[in-house]
Tab-separated table of C-alpha atoms in Angstrom:
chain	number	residue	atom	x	y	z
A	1	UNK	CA	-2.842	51.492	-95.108
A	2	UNK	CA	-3.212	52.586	-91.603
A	3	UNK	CA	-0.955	54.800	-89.261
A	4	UNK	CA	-1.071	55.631	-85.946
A	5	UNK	CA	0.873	58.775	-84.469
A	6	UNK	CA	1.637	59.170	-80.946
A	7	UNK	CA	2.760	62.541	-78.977
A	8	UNK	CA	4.159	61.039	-76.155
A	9	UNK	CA	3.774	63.856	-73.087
A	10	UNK	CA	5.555	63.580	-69.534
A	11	UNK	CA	1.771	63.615	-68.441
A	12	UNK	CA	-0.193	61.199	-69.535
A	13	UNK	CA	-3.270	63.353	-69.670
A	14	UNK	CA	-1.609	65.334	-71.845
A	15	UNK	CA	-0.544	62.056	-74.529
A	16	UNK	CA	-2.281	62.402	-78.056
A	17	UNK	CA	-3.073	59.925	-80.399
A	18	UNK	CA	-3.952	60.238	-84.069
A	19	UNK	CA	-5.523	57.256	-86.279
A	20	UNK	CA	-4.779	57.886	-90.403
A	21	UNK	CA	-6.140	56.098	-92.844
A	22	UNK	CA	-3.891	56.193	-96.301
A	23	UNK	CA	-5.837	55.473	-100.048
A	24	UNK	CA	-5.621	57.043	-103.317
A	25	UNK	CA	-2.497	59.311	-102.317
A	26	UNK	CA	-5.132	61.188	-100.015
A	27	UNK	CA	-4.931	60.957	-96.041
A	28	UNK	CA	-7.705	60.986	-93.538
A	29	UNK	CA	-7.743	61.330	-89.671
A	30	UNK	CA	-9.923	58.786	-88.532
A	31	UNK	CA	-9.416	58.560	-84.646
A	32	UNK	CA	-8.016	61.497	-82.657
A	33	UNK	CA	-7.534	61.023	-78.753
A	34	UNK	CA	-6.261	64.059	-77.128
A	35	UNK	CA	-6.801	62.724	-73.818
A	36	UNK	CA	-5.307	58.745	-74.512
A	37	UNK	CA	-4.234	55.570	-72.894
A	38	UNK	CA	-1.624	54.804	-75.447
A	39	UNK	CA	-2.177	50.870	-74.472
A	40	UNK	CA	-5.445	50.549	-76.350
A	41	UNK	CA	-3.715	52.233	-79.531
A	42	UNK	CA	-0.554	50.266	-80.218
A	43	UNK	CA	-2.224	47.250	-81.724
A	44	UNK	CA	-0.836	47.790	-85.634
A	45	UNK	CA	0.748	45.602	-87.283
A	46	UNK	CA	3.889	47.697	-87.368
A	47	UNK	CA	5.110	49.960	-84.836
A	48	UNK	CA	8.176	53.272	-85.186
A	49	UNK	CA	8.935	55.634	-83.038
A	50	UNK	CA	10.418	59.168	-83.881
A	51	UNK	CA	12.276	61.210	-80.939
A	52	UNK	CA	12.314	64.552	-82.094
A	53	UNK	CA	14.141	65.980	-78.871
């Protein structure tokens, strides 16, 4: 299974974008954008959002 997590900044130079691939109870950080256009990234199948305000 594959995750994406976004930290969504009032800047968007300052966004960051993690890839995580899930297998075997172990997770790995494939992709990380510190610097991201979060447009390219939301492209999974499934899609939450967390506001931890």
């Amino acid at each position: 299974m594959r995750t994406v997590g976004v930290d969504l900044s009032a800047e968007p130079d300052k966004t960051a974008v993690a890839t995580v691939e899930w297998s075997g109870g172990a997770a790995v950080v494939t992709e990380l954008a510190e610097t991201a256009r979060v447009e390219g990234w939301i492209a999974m199948p499934t899609c939450g959002l967390d506001d931890l305000r």
